[in-house]
CSV table of C-alpha atoms in Angstrom, one decimal:
chain,number,residue,atom,x,y,z
A,1,MET,CA,4.4,-3.2,22.4
A,2,ASN,CA,2.4,-0.2,21.6
A,3,GLY,CA,0.4,-1.4,24.8
A,4,VAL,CA,3.4,-1.7,27.2
A,5,CYS,CA,4.0,1.5,25.2
A,6,ASN,CA,1.1,3.2,26.1
A,7,GLN,CA,0.6,2.2,30.0
A,8,SER,CA,4.5,3.5,30.9
A,9,MET,CA,3.6,6.8,29.0
A,10,VAL,CA,0.8,7.9,31.2
A,11,THR,CA,3.2,7.7,34.2
A,12,GLY,CA,6.2,8.9,32.0
A,13,VAL,CA,4.0,12.4,31.7
A,14,THR,CA,2.9,12.8,35.7
A,15,ASP,CA,6.6,12.3,36.6
A,16,PHE,CA,8.1,14.6,34.1
A,17,GLN,CA,5.4,17.5,34.8
A,18,ARG,CA,6.9,17.2,38.0
A,19,PHE,CA,10.2,18.8,36.0
A,20,ASN,CA,10.4,21.6,33.7
A,21,GLY,CA,10.7,19.1,30.8
A,22,PHE,CA,13.6,17.4,29.2
A,23,ALA,CA,16.2,19.5,29.3
A,24,GLU,CA,16.4,20.2,33.1
A,25,HIS,CA,17.0,16.9,34.1
A,26,PRO,CA,19.9,15.2,35.4
A,27,ALA,CA,21.3,12.7,32.2
A,28,GLU,CA,21.4,9.8,33.9
A,29,SER,CA,17.6,10.1,34.9
A,30,LYS,CA,16.1,11.5,31.8
A,31,LYS,CA,17.7,8.6,29.9
A,32,ALA,CA,16.0,6.1,32.1
A,33,MET,CA,13.1,7.9,32.4
A,34,GLY,CA,12.9,7.6,28.4
A,35,GLN,CA,14.1,4.6,28.0
A,36,ARG,CA,11.1,3.6,30.2
A,37,ALA,CA,8.4,5.2,28.2
A,38,LEU,CA,9.7,4.2,25.1
A,39,ASP,CA,11.2,0.9,25.4
A,40,THR,CA,13.4,0.0,22.1
A,41,SER,CA,11.8,-3.6,21.6
A,42,ARG,CA,14.2,-4.4,18.4
A,43,LYS,CA,17.7,-3.8,18.5
A,44,GLU,CA,19.3,-2.6,14.9
A,45,SER,CA,22.5,-4.8,15.2
A,46,GLU,CA,19.6,-7.6,15.5
A,47,ASP,CA,18.0,-7.0,12.1
A,48,GLU,CA,21.0,-8.4,10.0
A,49,SER,CA,20.5,-12.0,12.0
A,50,LYS,CA,16.8,-12.0,12.0
A,51,LEU,CA,16.1,-12.3,7.9
A,52,PRO,CA,16.6,-15.7,7.2
A,53,ALA,CA,14.0,-16.8,9.5
A,54,LEU,CA,11.7,-14.0,8.2
A,55,GLU,CA,12.7,-14.9,4.5
A,56,ALA,CA,11.6,-18.9,4.9
A,57,ALA,CA,8.5,-17.1,6.5
A,58,TYR,CA,8.2,-15.2,3.0
A,59,VAL,CA,8.5,-18.2,0.9
A,60,THR,CA,6.4,-20.0,3.0
A,61,ILE,CA,3.5,-17.6,1.7
A,62,LEU,CA,4.3,-16.9,-1.4
A,63,ARG,CA,4.2,-21.0,-2.1
A,64,GLY,CA,0.6,-21.1,0.1
A,65,LEU,CA,-0.4,-18.5,-2.1
A,66,GLY,CA,-0.1,-20.9,-5.4
A,67,GLU,CA,2.9,-19.0,-6.7
A,68,ASN,CA,6.4,-20.8,-8.2
A,69,THR,CA,8.9,-19.5,-6.1
A,70,ASP,CA,11.7,-20.3,-8.7
A,71,ARG,CA,10.5,-18.1,-11.4
A,72,GLN,CA,13.0,-15.4,-12.3
A,73,GLY,CA,10.7,-12.5,-10.3
A,74,LEU,CA,10.2,-14.0,-7.5
A,75,LEU,CA,13.9,-15.6,-7.0
A,76,LYS,CA,15.1,-12.9,-4.1
A,77,THR,CA,11.3,-11.3,-3.5
A,78,PRO,CA,11.7,-13.6,0.0
A,79,LEU,CA,14.6,-11.3,1.0
A,80,ARG,CA,13.6,-8.2,-0.4
A,81,ALA,CA,10.3,-8.1,1.2
A,82,ALA,CA,11.9,-9.4,4.4
A,83,LYS,CA,14.0,-6.1,4.0
A,84,ALA,CA,11.5,-4.0,3.6
A,85,MET,CA,9.3,-5.2,5.8
A,86,GLN,CA,12.0,-4.5,8.7
A,87,PHE,CA,12.4,-0.8,7.0
A,88,LEU,CA,8.5,-0.3,7.2
A,89,THR,CA,8.9,-1.0,11.0
A,90,LYS,CA,12.0,1.0,11.8
A,91,GLY,CA,10.3,2.8,14.2
A,92,TYR,CA,10.5,-0.1,16.7
A,93,HIS,CA,14.5,0.8,17.0
A,94,GLU,CA,14.0,4.6,17.6
A,95,THR,CA,13.5,6.8,20.6
A,96,VAL,CA,12.2,10.2,20.9
A,97,TYR,CA,14.9,11.0,23.8
A,98,ASP,CA,17.8,10.3,21.0
A,99,ILE,CA,16.0,12.2,17.8
A,100,LEU,CA,15.5,15.6,20.3
A,101,ASN,CA,17.8,15.7,23.1
A,102,ASP,CA,19.8,18.5,21.0
A,103,ALA,CA,17.6,20.3,19.6
A,104,ILE,CA,15.3,22.2,22.2
A,105,PHE,CA,16.0,26.1,22.7
A,106,ASP,CA,14.9,28.9,24.5
A,107,GLU,CA,13.1,31.1,22.6
A,108,ASN,CA,10.7,33.8,24.2
A,109,HIS,CA,7.9,32.7,22.1
A,110,GLU,CA,4.1,31.7,23.2
A,111,GLU,CA,3.0,31.8,19.7
A,112,MET,CA,1.2,29.1,17.6
A,113,VAL,CA,3.4,26.6,16.1
A,114,ILE,CA,2.0,24.7,12.9
A,115,VAL,CA,4.1,21.8,11.2
A,116,LYS,CA,1.4,21.0,8.4
A,117,ASP,CA,1.0,18.2,5.8
A,118,ILE,CA,4.0,16.2,6.8
A,119,ASP,CA,3.5,12.9,4.6
A,120,MET,CA,2.7,9.7,6.6
A,121,PHE,CA,3.0,6.4,5.8
A,122,SER,CA,2.7,3.6,8.5
A,123,LEU,CA,1.1,-0.1,8.3
A,124,CYS,CA,-2.0,-1.4,9.7
A,125,GLU,CA,-1.5,-3.8,12.6
A,126,HIS,CA,-4.2,-5.8,11.8
A,127,HIS,CA,-3.6,-6.7,7.7
A,128,LEU,CA,-0.1,-5.8,7.6
A,129,VAL,CA,-1.7,-3.4,4.4
A,130,PRO,CA,-0.3,0.4,4.3
A,131,PHE,CA,-2.2,3.3,5.5
A,132,PHE,CA,-0.7,7.0,4.4
A,133,GLY,CA,-1.7,10.6,5.1
A,134,LYS,CA,-1.0,13.6,6.4
A,135,VAL,CA,-0.2,15.1,9.8
A,136,HIS,CA,-0.8,18.2,11.0
A,137,ILE,CA,0.9,19.3,14.1
A,138,GLY,CA,0.4,22.5,16.4
A,139,TYR,CA,1.9,23.3,20.0
A,140,ILE,CA,2.0,26.4,21.6
A,141,PRO,CA,5.6,26.6,23.2
A,142,SER,CA,6.0,28.2,27.0
A,143,LYS,CA,9.6,29.5,26.2
A,144,LYS,CA,11.0,26.3,24.4
A,145,VAL,CA,11.1,25.7,20.8
A,146,VAL,CA,12.2,21.9,19.2
A,147,GLY,CA,13.8,22.3,15.8
A,148,LEU,CA,10.8,22.1,13.1
A,149,SER,CA,12.2,18.9,11.3
A,150,LYS,CA,12.1,16.6,14.7
A,151,LEU,CA,8.6,17.2,14.5
A,152,ALA,CA,8.4,15.4,11.2
A,153,ARG,CA,11.1,12.5,13.0
A,154,VAL,CA,8.4,12.1,16.2
A,155,VAL,CA,5.7,11.3,13.1
A,156,GLU,CA,8.6,9.1,11.4
A,157,ILE,CA,9.2,7.0,14.7
A,158,TYR,CA,5.8,6.6,15.4
A,159,SER,CA,4.7,5.7,12.0
A,160,ARG,CA,7.2,3.4,11.1
A,161,ARG,CA,6.0,0.6,12.8
A,162,LEU,CA,3.0,-1.9,13.3
A,163,GLN,CA,-0.2,0.9,14.1
A,164,VAL,CA,-3.7,1.8,14.3
A,165,GLN,CA,-4.3,5.2,13.5
A,166,GLU,CA,-5.8,6.4,16.9
A,167,ARG,CA,-2.7,5.1,18.9
A,168,LEU,CA,-0.7,6.9,16.2
A,169,THR,CA,-2.0,10.4,16.7
A,170,LYS,CA,-1.8,10.2,20.5
A,171,GLN,CA,1.9,9.1,20.9
A,172,ILE,CA,2.8,12.0,18.8
A,173,ALA,CA,1.1,14.3,20.7
A,174,MET,CA,2.2,12.8,23.8
A,175,ALA,CA,5.9,13.0,22.9
A,176,ILE,CA,5.7,16.3,22.0
A,177,SER,CA,4.2,17.0,25.3
A,178,GLU,CA,6.2,15.4,27.6
A,179,ALA,CA,9.5,16.7,25.7
A,180,LEU,CA,9.1,20.4,25.7
A,181,GLN,CA,6.2,20.7,28.2
A,182,PRO,CA,4.3,23.3,25.8
A,183,ILE,CA,0.7,24.8,26.6
A,184,GLY,CA,-0.6,22.9,24.5
A,185,VAL,CA,-0.2,20.7,21.5
A,186,ALA,CA,-2.3,19.4,18.6
A,187,VAL,CA,-1.8,16.6,16.0
A,188,VAL,CA,-4.5,16.0,13.6
A,189,ILE,CA,-4.2,13.0,10.9
A,190,GLU,CA,-6.0,12.7,7.6
A,191,ALA,CA,-5.6,9.0,6.3
A,192,ALA,CA,-6.5,6.9,3.6
A,193,HIS,CA,-6.8,2.8,4.6
A,194,MET,CA,-5.5,0.4,2.0
A,195,CYS,CA,-7.4,-2.3,3.7
A,196,MET,CA,-10.3,-0.4,2.8
A,197,VAL,CA,-9.5,0.9,-0.2
A,198,MET,CA,-7.8,-2.8,-1.6
A,199,ARG,CA,-9.9,-5.0,-0.1
A,200,GLY,CA,-13.2,-5.2,2.4
A,201,VAL,CA,-15.7,-2.6,1.7
A,202,GLN,CA,-13.4,-1.0,-1.3
A,203,LYS,CA,-14.0,2.4,-0.7
A,204,MET,CA,-11.7,4.3,-2.7
A,205,ASN,CA,-12.3,7.7,-1.6
A,206,SER,CA,-12.8,7.1,2.3
A,207,ARG,CA,-10.3,9.0,4.7
A,208,THR,CA,-10.1,8.8,7.9
A,209,VAL,CA,-9.2,11.1,10.6
A,210,THR,CA,-8.1,11.3,14.2
A,211,SER,CA,-7.2,14.2,16.4
A,212,ALA,CA,-5.4,14.5,19.7
A,213,MET,CA,-5.9,17.9,21.5
A,214,LEU,CA,-3.8,18.0,24.8
A,215,GLY,CA,-3.7,21.1,26.8
A,216,MET,CA,-4.7,24.8,25.7
A,217,PHE,CA,-5.9,23.2,22.3
A,218,ARG,CA,-8.1,20.8,24.9
A,219,ASP,CA,-9.3,23.8,27.0
A,220,ASP,CA,-9.4,26.6,25.0
A,221,PRO,CA,-12.1,26.0,22.3
A,222,LYS,CA,-10.8,29.7,20.4
A,223,THR,CA,-7.2,28.2,20.3
A,224,ARG,CA,-8.5,24.9,18.9
A,225,GLU,CA,-10.4,26.4,16.4
A,226,GLU,CA,-7.5,28.8,15.2
A,227,PHE,CA,-5.9,25.7,14.7
A,228,LEU,CA,-8.0,24.0,12.1
A,229,ALA,CA,-8.7,26.9,10.4
A,230,LEU,CA,-4.7,27.4,9.9
A,231,THR,CA,-4.3,23.4,9.2
A,232,LYS,CA,-7.7,23.2,6.4
A,233,ASN,CA,-6.6,22.4,2.8
A,234,LYS,CA,-7.8,25.0,0.5
B,1,MET,CA,6.7,-15.5,-25.2
B,2,GLU,CA,3.6,-18.2,-25.3
B,3,TYR,CA,1.2,-14.9,-25.8
B,4,GLN,CA,3.0,-13.9,-29.3
B,5,ARG,CA,2.6,-17.4,-30.3
B,6,ALA,CA,-1.1,-17.4,-29.3
B,7,VAL,CA,-1.2,-14.3,-31.2
B,8,ASP,CA,0.1,-15.6,-34.2
B,9,LEU,CA,-1.5,-18.5,-33.9
B,10,MET,CA,-5.2,-17.3,-33.8
B,11,SER,CA,-4.5,-14.5,-36.4
B,12,THR,CA,-3.3,-16.9,-39.0
B,13,VAL,CA,-6.5,-19.2,-38.3
B,14,LYS,CA,-8.8,-16.7,-38.6
B,15,VAL,CA,-11.8,-17.3,-36.6
B,16,SER,CA,-12.9,-15.6,-34.0
B,17,TYR,CA,-14.1,-16.8,-30.5
B,18,GLY,CA,-17.9,-17.1,-31.5
B,19,ASP,CA,-17.3,-19.3,-34.5
B,20,ILE,CA,-15.1,-22.2,-32.4
B,21,SER,CA,-17.3,-24.7,-30.8
B,22,ALA,CA,-17.5,-24.7,-27.3
B,23,GLU,CA,-15.0,-27.4,-25.9
B,24,VAL,CA,-12.3,-26.8,-28.8
B,25,LYS,CA,-12.5,-23.3,-27.7
B,26,LYS,CA,-11.9,-24.0,-23.6
B,27,SER,CA,-9.1,-26.7,-24.4
B,28,ALA,CA,-7.1,-24.2,-26.9
B,29,LEU,CA,-7.4,-21.4,-24.5
B,30,GLN,CA,-6.5,-23.2,-21.9
B,31,ASP,CA,-3.5,-24.7,-23.7
B,32,LEU,CA,-2.6,-21.1,-24.7
B,33,GLN,CA,-3.1,-19.3,-21.0
B,34,ASP,CA,0.0,-18.3,-19.5
B,35,HIS,CA,0.8,-21.4,-17.0
B,36,GLN,CA,-0.1,-18.9,-13.5
B,37,GLU,CA,-3.7,-19.1,-14.2
B,38,GLN,CA,-5.9,-21.3,-11.9
B,39,SER,CA,-2.6,-21.9,-10.3
B,40,ARG,CA,-4.4,-21.8,-7.1
B,41,LYS,CA,-8.1,-23.7,-6.9
B,42,LEU,CA,-10.7,-21.7,-4.5
B,43,SER,CA,-11.5,-24.4,-2.5
B,44,GLU,CA,-8.4,-24.8,-1.7
B,45,ASP,CA,-7.5,-21.6,0.3
B,46,GLU,CA,-9.0,-22.3,3.4
B,47,SER,CA,-6.3,-25.5,3.6
B,48,ASN,CA,-3.9,-23.8,3.0
B,49,LEU,CA,-4.7,-20.4,6.1
B,50,PRO,CA,-2.8,-22.6,8.4
B,51,ALA,CA,0.4,-22.8,7.1
B,52,LEU,CA,-0.3,-19.1,6.2
B,53,GLN,CA,-0.7,-18.1,9.6
B,54,ALA,CA,2.3,-19.5,10.9
B,55,ALA,CA,4.7,-17.8,8.5
B,56,TYR,CA,2.9,-14.4,9.4
B,57,ARG,CA,3.5,-15.0,12.9
B,58,THR,CA,6.9,-15.6,12.3
B,59,ILE,CA,7.1,-12.2,10.6
B,60,LEU,CA,5.5,-10.3,13.7
B,61,ARG,CA,8.1,-12.1,16.0
B,62,GLY,CA,10.9,-11.4,13.9
B,63,LEU,CA,10.1,-7.6,13.7
B,64,GLY,CA,10.4,-7.2,17.5
B,65,GLU,CA,6.8,-7.3,18.0
B,66,ASP,CA,4.9,-9.1,20.5
B,67,THR,CA,2.1,-11.4,19.1
B,68,GLU,CA,0.1,-11.8,22.7
B,69,ARG,CA,-0.8,-8.3,22.8
B,70,GLN,CA,-4.9,-7.8,22.1
B,71,GLY,CA,-4.0,-6.2,18.6
B,72,LEU,CA,-1.8,-8.4,16.5
B,73,ALA,CA,-3.8,-11.5,18.3
B,74,ARG,CA,-5.5,-12.2,15.2
B,75,THR,CA,-3.7,-10.4,12.7
B,76,PRO,CA,-1.7,-13.5,11.3
B,77,LEU,CA,-5.5,-14.8,10.1
B,78,ARG,CA,-6.3,-11.7,9.0
B,79,ALA,CA,-3.2,-11.2,7.0
B,80,ALA,CA,-3.2,-14.1,5.2
B,81,ARG,CA,-7.2,-13.9,4.2
B,82,ALA,CA,-5.8,-10.2,3.4
B,83,MET,CA,-3.0,-11.6,1.3
B,84,GLN,CA,-5.4,-14.4,-0.5
B,85,PHE,CA,-8.1,-11.8,-1.5
B,86,LEU,CA,-5.2,-9.6,-3.2
B,87,THR,CA,-3.8,-12.6,-5.1
B,88,LYS,CA,-7.4,-13.7,-6.0
B,89,GLY,CA,-6.7,-13.6,-9.5
B,90,TYR,CA,-4.7,-17.0,-9.6
B,91,HIS,CA,-8.6,-18.3,-9.6
B,92,GLU,CA,-9.5,-16.6,-12.3
B,93,SER,CA,-9.3,-17.2,-16.0
B,94,VAL,CA,-10.5,-15.0,-18.7
B,95,PHE,CA,-12.3,-17.6,-20.5
B,96,ASP,CA,-14.7,-17.8,-17.5
B,97,THR,CA,-15.2,-14.2,-17.8
B,98,LEU,CA,-15.7,-13.1,-20.6
B,99,ASN,CA,-17.8,-15.9,-22.5
B,100,ASP,CA,-20.9,-15.0,-22.6
B,101,ALA,CA,-21.1,-11.2,-22.8
B,102,ILE,CA,-19.4,-10.6,-26.5
B,103,PHE,CA,-22.0,-9.2,-29.1
B,104,ASP,CA,-22.2,-8.9,-32.6
B,105,GLU,CA,-22.6,-5.2,-32.9
B,106,ASP,CA,-21.9,-3.3,-36.4
B,107,HIS,CA,-19.5,-1.0,-35.0
B,108,ASP,CA,-16.2,-0.1,-36.0
B,109,GLU,CA,-15.2,2.8,-33.7
B,110,MET,CA,-12.9,3.1,-31.3
B,111,VAL,CA,-14.3,2.5,-27.8
B,112,ILE,CA,-12.5,3.2,-24.8
B,113,VAL,CA,-12.7,2.6,-21.1
B,114,LYS,CA,-10.8,4.6,-18.9
B,115,ASP,CA,-9.7,5.6,-15.4
B,116,THR,CA,-10.4,1.8,-14.2
B,117,ASP,CA,-8.8,1.9,-10.9
B,118,MET,CA,-6.2,-1.1,-10.0
B,119,PHE,CA,-4.9,-2.3,-7.2
B,120,SER,CA,-1.7,-5.1,-7.4
B,121,LEU,CA,0.9,-5.9,-5.5
B,122,CYS,CA,4.9,-5.7,-6.9
B,123,GLU,CA,6.4,-8.8,-7.2
B,124,HIS,CA,9.4,-7.7,-5.8
B,125,HIS,CA,8.9,-6.4,-2.2
B,126,LEU,CA,4.9,-7.8,-1.9
B,127,VAL,CA,4.1,-3.9,-1.3
B,128,PRO,CA,1.1,-2.5,-3.0
B,129,PHE,CA,1.2,-0.3,-6.3
B,130,TYR,CA,-2.0,1.3,-7.5
B,131,GLY,CA,-2.9,3.8,-9.8
B,132,LYS,CA,-5.9,3.9,-13.2
B,133,VAL,CA,-6.0,2.0,-16.3
B,134,HIS,CA,-7.3,3.0,-19.2
B,135,ILE,CA,-8.1,0.7,-22.2
B,136,GLY,CA,-9.1,0.9,-25.9
B,137,TYR,CA,-10.3,-1.4,-28.2
B,138,LEU,CA,-11.3,-1.0,-32.0
B,139,PRO,CA,-13.9,-3.8,-32.7
B,140,ARG,CA,-14.4,-6.3,-35.6
B,141,LYS,CA,-17.8,-6.5,-35.7
B,142,LYS,CA,-17.7,-7.9,-32.1
B,143,VAL,CA,-18.2,-5.7,-29.1
B,144,VAL,CA,-17.5,-7.0,-25.2
B,145,GLY,CA,-19.8,-5.9,-22.4
B,146,LEU,CA,-17.7,-2.6,-21.0
B,147,SER,CA,-17.7,-4.3,-17.4
B,148,LYS,CA,-16.0,-7.0,-18.7
B,149,LEU,CA,-12.7,-4.7,-19.4
B,150,ALA,CA,-12.8,-3.4,-15.9
B,151,ARG,CA,-13.0,-7.4,-14.6
B,152,ILE,CA,-10.0,-8.6,-16.9
B,153,VAL,CA,-7.9,-5.5,-15.1
B,154,GLU,CA,-9.1,-7.2,-11.8
B,155,ILE,CA,-7.5,-10.7,-13.2
B,156,TYR,CA,-4.5,-9.8,-13.8
B,157,SER,CA,-3.7,-7.0,-11.2
B,158,ARG,CA,-4.7,-9.2,-8.4
B,159,ARG,CA,-1.8,-11.0,-8.6
B,160,LEU,CA,1.5,-10.6,-7.9
B,161,GLN,CA,2.8,-8.2,-10.8
B,162,VAL,CA,5.3,-6.4,-12.9
B,163,GLN,CA,3.5,-3.4,-14.0
B,164,GLU,CA,4.8,-4.0,-17.9
B,165,ARG,CA,3.6,-7.4,-17.8
B,166,LEU,CA,-0.1,-6.6,-16.5
B,167,SER,CA,-0.9,-4.2,-19.4
B,168,LYS,CA,0.4,-6.8,-21.7
B,169,GLN,CA,-1.5,-9.6,-20.1
B,170,ILE,CA,-4.7,-7.1,-20.2
B,171,ALA,CA,-4.2,-6.3,-23.8
B,172,VAL,CA,-3.3,-9.7,-25.0
B,173,ALA,CA,-6.2,-11.0,-23.1
B,174,ILE,CA,-8.8,-8.8,-25.1
B,175,PHE,CA,-6.6,-9.7,-28.5
B,176,GLU,CA,-7.4,-12.7,-28.2
B,177,ALA,CA,-10.7,-13.1,-27.3
B,178,LEU,CA,-12.4,-10.5,-29.0
B,179,GLN,CA,-9.8,-10.4,-32.5
B,180,PRO,CA,-10.1,-6.7,-33.0
B,181,GLU,CA,-8.3,-4.5,-35.3
B,182,GLY,CA,-6.5,-2.9,-32.4
B,183,VAL,CA,-6.2,-3.1,-28.7
B,184,ALA,CA,-4.6,-0.5,-26.8
B,185,VAL,CA,-3.9,-0.4,-22.7
B,186,VAL,CA,-2.1,2.7,-20.4
B,187,ILE,CA,-1.6,1.9,-16.9
B,188,GLU,CA,-0.2,5.0,-14.7
B,189,ALA,CA,0.3,3.7,-11.4
B,190,THR,CA,1.7,4.7,-7.9
B,191,HIS,CA,4.6,2.1,-6.6
B,192,MET,CA,4.3,2.0,-2.6
B,193,CYS,CA,7.9,0.1,-3.1
B,194,MET,CA,9.2,3.5,-4.2
B,195,VAL,CA,7.2,6.0,-2.1
B,196,MET,CA,7.2,3.9,1.3
B,197,ARG,CA,10.9,2.9,1.3
B,198,GLY,CA,14.1,2.9,-1.0
B,199,VAL,CA,14.1,6.2,-3.0
B,200,GLN,CA,10.7,7.5,-0.9
B,201,LYS,CA,9.8,9.8,-4.0
B,202,ILE,CA,6.1,10.4,-3.2
B,203,ASN,CA,4.9,12.2,-6.6
B,204,SER,CA,6.5,9.6,-9.3
B,205,ARG,CA,4.5,8.2,-11.2
B,206,THR,CA,5.4,4.8,-13.4
B,207,VAL,CA,3.4,4.3,-16.8
B,208,THR,CA,3.7,1.4,-19.0
B,209,SER,CA,1.7,1.2,-22.6
B,210,THR,CA,1.0,-2.0,-25.1
B,211,MET,CA,-0.7,-1.3,-28.1
B,212,LEU,CA,-1.6,-3.7,-30.6
B,213,GLY,CA,-3.2,-3.9,-34.3
B,214,VAL,CA,-4.0,-1.0,-35.7
B,215,PHE,CA,-2.5,0.9,-32.6
B,216,ARG,CA,1.2,-0.4,-32.9
B,217,GLU,CA,0.6,0.4,-36.9
B,218,ASP,CA,-1.3,3.6,-37.2
B,219,PRO,CA,0.3,6.8,-35.3
B,220,LYS,CA,-3.3,8.9,-36.1
B,221,THR,CA,-5.4,5.9,-34.1
B,222,ARG,CA,-2.5,5.8,-31.3
B,223,GLU,CA,-2.7,9.6,-31.1
B,224,GLU,CA,-6.9,9.9,-31.3
B,225,PHE,CA,-6.7,7.3,-28.1
B,226,LEU,CA,-4.1,8.9,-26.0
B,227,SER,CA,-5.6,12.6,-26.7
B,228,LEU,CA,-9.1,11.0,-25.5
B,229,ILE,CA,-7.6,9.2,-22.4
B,230,LYS,CA,-6.3,12.5,-20.9
B,231,SER,CA,-7.6,13.9,-18.1
B,232,SER,CA,-9.2,17.1,-18.6
């Protein structure tokens, strides 16, 4: 799904750039463009009906690992694990359009706005093992600011999926860029990958850092420098 | 249950590991060990992979993902192998790991191995929990190779676990093997099932401890251990 999203997002951005951001579209075409770029592949209402198949799969896994599925601690584990997995991938339900739509305000402000140290938890799509860390988001508004918690909600939508850290960074940056049409957007993610810590190379302290710089943050080194200095943790 | 019987049995017999002949030792321990140990043979892992892969593919589809896309094409295999690695403790037995590294040493002061990183899987949600294990014991003339304490942690943590049971299993394994004056195990861990989902409390930690022998009976010994493991 993410692959499909990436393709259609590129065309979505150029379409948006012809208009002036989210707020100025007529409602139907706005919704249509939002849906095309960020289609929800899973309906929340279907979650309940999917549970039996997921539970059966988890029972197979537990037995294949050599465990006894009838012991007290494991009796309801398939159900709990299936529900946990659905929660950890609930980002597939949600669209940026629904979350951001009402919280964009006209404000005569053109200075950098940064929301940093947003905790992020995601699942590595290669091993289905968590990776987690912090997201720092900065943008320079072009007369339109967004509610601050909405930036954290955008992180939630994209991180609660099967992800690759590079793609996650890019999707967050593109979503904010499309919605606000700001002068620039910067997103930096620093995360620890359990697939490297718990298994494989087993390097406890290693962290992966990815960044996406759009607009002025990409073109002007001084702006980028200011953002990076302000998000450095002492 | 079985562990308590095992502990009582070995303390009444009043011999320790090194004095028993090899065959008796092996069969006695294997009777006493938790029935979970070695419930999975390493050689069977390869043959279990197809069933695990099929199960993971079902899960990916059930979550609404497209299993044909490039990033997910080999994910069922990788996830199945990862899960087998994360539960490899089922292959291993304490007997095989500890057998040769017990030494006679005229030492009866506290020995502590602290800040051992531990990674395990919560048996209720199949989501990781991880943290640090601090182990202390008072030898009775027999000391064990230090890395063997960390290996015991590995055996029991690489399973589907509950933190309380994990600390108890580690403590009882050391107690059975060395017959020391006392064993103390403290585990402080972060549970992803609480952090990533459910209540979503990011900074909360769970601490469990098991005190056996003189650590249970004598408060001053316990206090010394707890102050020595405190981080500076």
